[in-house]
Tab-separated table of C-alpha atoms and ligand atoms in Angstrom:
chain	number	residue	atom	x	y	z
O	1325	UNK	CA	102.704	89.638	77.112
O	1326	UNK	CA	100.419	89.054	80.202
O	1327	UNK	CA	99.872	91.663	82.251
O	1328	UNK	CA	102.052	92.102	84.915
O	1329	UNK	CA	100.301	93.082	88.101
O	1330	UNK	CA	102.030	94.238	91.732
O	1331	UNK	CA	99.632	93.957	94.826
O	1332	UNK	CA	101.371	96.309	98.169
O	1333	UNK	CA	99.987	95.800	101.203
O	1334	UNK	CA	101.017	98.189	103.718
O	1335	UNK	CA	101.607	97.921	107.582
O	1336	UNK	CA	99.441	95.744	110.133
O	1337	UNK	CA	97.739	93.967	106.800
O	1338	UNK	CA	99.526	91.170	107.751
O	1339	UNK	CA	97.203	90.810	110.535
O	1340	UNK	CA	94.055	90.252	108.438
O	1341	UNK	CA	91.530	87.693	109.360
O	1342	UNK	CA	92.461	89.071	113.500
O	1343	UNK	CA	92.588	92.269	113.091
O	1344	UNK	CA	89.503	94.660	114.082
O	1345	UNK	CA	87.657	91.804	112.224
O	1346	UNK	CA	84.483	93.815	112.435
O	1347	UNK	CA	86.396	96.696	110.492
O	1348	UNK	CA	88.479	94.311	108.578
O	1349	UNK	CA	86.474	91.251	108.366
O	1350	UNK	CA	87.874	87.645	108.451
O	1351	UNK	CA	89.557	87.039	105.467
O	1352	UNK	CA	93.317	86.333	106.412
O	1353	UNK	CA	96.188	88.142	103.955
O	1354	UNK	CA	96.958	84.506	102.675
O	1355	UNK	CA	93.573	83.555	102.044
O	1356	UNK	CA	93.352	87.228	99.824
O	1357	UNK	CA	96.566	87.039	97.906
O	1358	UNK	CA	95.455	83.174	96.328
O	1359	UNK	CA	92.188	84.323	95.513
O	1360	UNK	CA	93.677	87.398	93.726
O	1361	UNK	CA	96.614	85.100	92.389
O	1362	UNK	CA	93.917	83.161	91.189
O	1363	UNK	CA	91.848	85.813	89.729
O	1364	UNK	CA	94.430	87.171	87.901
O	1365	UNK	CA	95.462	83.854	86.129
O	1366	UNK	CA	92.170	83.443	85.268
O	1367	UNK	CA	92.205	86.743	83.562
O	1368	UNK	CA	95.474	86.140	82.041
O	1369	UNK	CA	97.597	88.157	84.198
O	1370	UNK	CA	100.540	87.805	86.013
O	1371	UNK	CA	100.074	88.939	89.996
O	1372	UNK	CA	102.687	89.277	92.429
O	1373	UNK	CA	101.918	90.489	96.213
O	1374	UNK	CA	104.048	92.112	98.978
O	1375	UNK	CA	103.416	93.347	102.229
O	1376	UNK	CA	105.541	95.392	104.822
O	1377	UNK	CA	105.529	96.724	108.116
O	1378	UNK	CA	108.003	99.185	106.974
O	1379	UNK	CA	107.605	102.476	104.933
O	1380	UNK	CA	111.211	102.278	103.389
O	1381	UNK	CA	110.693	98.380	102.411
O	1382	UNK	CA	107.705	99.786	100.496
O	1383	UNK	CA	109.512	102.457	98.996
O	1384	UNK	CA	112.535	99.901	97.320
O	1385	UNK	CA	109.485	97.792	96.597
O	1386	UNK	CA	107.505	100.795	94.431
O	1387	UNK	CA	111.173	101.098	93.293
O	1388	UNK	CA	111.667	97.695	92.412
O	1389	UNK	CA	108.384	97.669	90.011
O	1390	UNK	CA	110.243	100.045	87.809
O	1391	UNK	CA	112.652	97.490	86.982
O	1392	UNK	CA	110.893	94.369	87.003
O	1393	UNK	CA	108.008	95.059	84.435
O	1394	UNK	CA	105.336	95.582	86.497
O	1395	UNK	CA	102.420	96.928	84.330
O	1396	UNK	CA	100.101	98.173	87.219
O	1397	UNK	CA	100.047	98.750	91.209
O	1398	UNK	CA	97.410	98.257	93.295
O	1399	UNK	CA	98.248	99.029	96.783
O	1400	UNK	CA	96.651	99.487	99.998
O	1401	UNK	CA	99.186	101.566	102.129
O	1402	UNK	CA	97.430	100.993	105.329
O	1403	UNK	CA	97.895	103.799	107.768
O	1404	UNK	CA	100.981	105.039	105.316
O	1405	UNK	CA	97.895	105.977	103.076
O	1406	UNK	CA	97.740	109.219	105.831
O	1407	UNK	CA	101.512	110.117	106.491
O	1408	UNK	CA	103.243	109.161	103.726
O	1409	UNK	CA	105.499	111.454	101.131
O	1410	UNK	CA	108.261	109.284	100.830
O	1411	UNK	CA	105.100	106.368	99.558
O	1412	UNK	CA	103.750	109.234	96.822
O	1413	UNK	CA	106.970	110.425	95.520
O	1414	UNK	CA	107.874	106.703	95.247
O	1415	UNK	CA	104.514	106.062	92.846
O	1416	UNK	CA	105.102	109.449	90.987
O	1417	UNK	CA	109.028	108.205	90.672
O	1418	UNK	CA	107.960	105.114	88.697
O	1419	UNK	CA	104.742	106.141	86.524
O	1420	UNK	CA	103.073	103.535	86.558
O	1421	UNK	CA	99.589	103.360	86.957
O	1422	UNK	CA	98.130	102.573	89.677
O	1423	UNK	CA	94.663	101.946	92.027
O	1424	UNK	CA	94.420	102.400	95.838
O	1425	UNK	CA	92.624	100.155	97.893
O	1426	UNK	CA	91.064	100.591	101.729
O	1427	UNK	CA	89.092	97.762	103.411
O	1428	UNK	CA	87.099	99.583	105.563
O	1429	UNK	CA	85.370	103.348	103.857
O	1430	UNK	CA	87.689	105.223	105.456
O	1431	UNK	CA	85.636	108.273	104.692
O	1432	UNK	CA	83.068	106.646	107.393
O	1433	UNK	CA	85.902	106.788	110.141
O	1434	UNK	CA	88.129	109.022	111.813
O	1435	UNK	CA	88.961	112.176	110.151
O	1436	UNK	CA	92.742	112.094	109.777
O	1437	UNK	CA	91.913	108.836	107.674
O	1438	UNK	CA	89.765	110.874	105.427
O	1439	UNK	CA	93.374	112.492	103.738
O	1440	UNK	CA	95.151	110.558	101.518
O	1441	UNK	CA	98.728	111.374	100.271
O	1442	UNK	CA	98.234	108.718	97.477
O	1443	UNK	CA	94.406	109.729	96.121
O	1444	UNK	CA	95.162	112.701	93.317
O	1445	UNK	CA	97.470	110.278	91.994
O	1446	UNK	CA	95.721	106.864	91.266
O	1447	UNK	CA	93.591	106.398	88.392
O	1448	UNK	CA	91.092	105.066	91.087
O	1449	UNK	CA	90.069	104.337	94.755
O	1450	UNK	CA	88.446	101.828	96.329
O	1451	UNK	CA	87.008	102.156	99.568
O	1452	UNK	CA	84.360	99.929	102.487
O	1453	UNK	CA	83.906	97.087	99.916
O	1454	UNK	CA	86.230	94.530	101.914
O	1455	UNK	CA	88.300	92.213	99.992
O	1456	UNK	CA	85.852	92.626	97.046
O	1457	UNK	CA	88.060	95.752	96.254
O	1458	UNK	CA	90.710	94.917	95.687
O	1459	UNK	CA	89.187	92.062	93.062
O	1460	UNK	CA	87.049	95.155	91.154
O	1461	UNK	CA	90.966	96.503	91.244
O	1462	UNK	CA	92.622	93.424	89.954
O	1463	UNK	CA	89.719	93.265	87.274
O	1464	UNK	CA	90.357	96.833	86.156
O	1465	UNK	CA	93.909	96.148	86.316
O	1466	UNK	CA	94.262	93.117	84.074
O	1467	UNK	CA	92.201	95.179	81.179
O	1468	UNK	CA	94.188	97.894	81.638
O	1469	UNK	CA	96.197	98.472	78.235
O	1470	UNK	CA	99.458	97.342	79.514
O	1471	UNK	CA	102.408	99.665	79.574
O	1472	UNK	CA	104.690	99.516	76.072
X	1535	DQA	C1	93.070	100.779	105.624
X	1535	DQA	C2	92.539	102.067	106.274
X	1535	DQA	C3	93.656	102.804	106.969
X	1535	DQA	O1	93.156	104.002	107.551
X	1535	DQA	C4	94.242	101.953	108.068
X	1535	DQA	O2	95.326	102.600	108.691
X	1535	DQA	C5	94.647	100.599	107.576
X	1535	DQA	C6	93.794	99.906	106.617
X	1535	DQA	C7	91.936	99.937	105.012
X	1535	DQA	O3	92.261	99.022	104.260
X	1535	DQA	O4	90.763	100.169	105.288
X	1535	DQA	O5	95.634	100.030	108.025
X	1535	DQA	O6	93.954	101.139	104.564
């Protein structure tokens, strides 16, 4: 069975390509979510992606992955990454294995973005390598043994 890969993008990711572009660079979401779509086909996984503004849509959506056979999360929570409870508990609720994703190095920016609620859970973190990190995420992903 291919492995089944969710992608989360948390709030204002839907602005991509607009957004701070000289934090966030150019690449729009759209433009990121084929080239992962296509990465992971080419790797022989499956790869859906979802984005919301909203904390509880990305709650049902961690929630969701339980029941749908999702093998692996990667997810970029956005600013959600910094606040967020209800986000962890959701990802400890499930058990399924998961990488976090930032853009920009957050670590190289404000200091409430240094905390993550998400971090001491993930089997990884990616961090100020752009888009590029969340392919080195898809990559692990997809040769991650998948769950039974
Ligand atoms: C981000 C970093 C967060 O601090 C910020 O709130 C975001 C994007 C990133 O990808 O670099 O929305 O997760």
């Amino acid at each position: 069975m291919a492995q089944k890969i969710l992608v989360l993008h948390g709030p204002n990711l839907n602005l991509l390509g607009t957004r701070e572009p000289h934090v966030y660079g150019h690449t729009t979401l759209d433009a990121l979510n084929a080239t992962l779509e296509a990465l992971a086909a080419s790797l022989g996984a499956d790869l859906v992606a979802f984005q919301s503004n909203h904390e509880g849509a990305i709650v049902d959506r961690i929630q969701a992955a339980r029941l749908d056979g999702t093998d692996f999360v990667i997810i970029n929570a956005g600013a959600y990454t910094h606040t967020s409870v209800a986000i962890r508990d959701a990802l400890a609720g499930i058990a399924i294995p998961f990488v976090e994703v930032h853009i920009s190095n957050v670590y190289k920016r404000e200091v409430f973005r240094h905390h993550s609620y998400l971090s001491d859970l993930a089997l990884g973190v990616v961090a100020g390598l752009g888009p590029l990190g969340y392919e080195a995420a898809v990559r692990f992903a997809a040769q991650h043994a998948p769950s039974a």
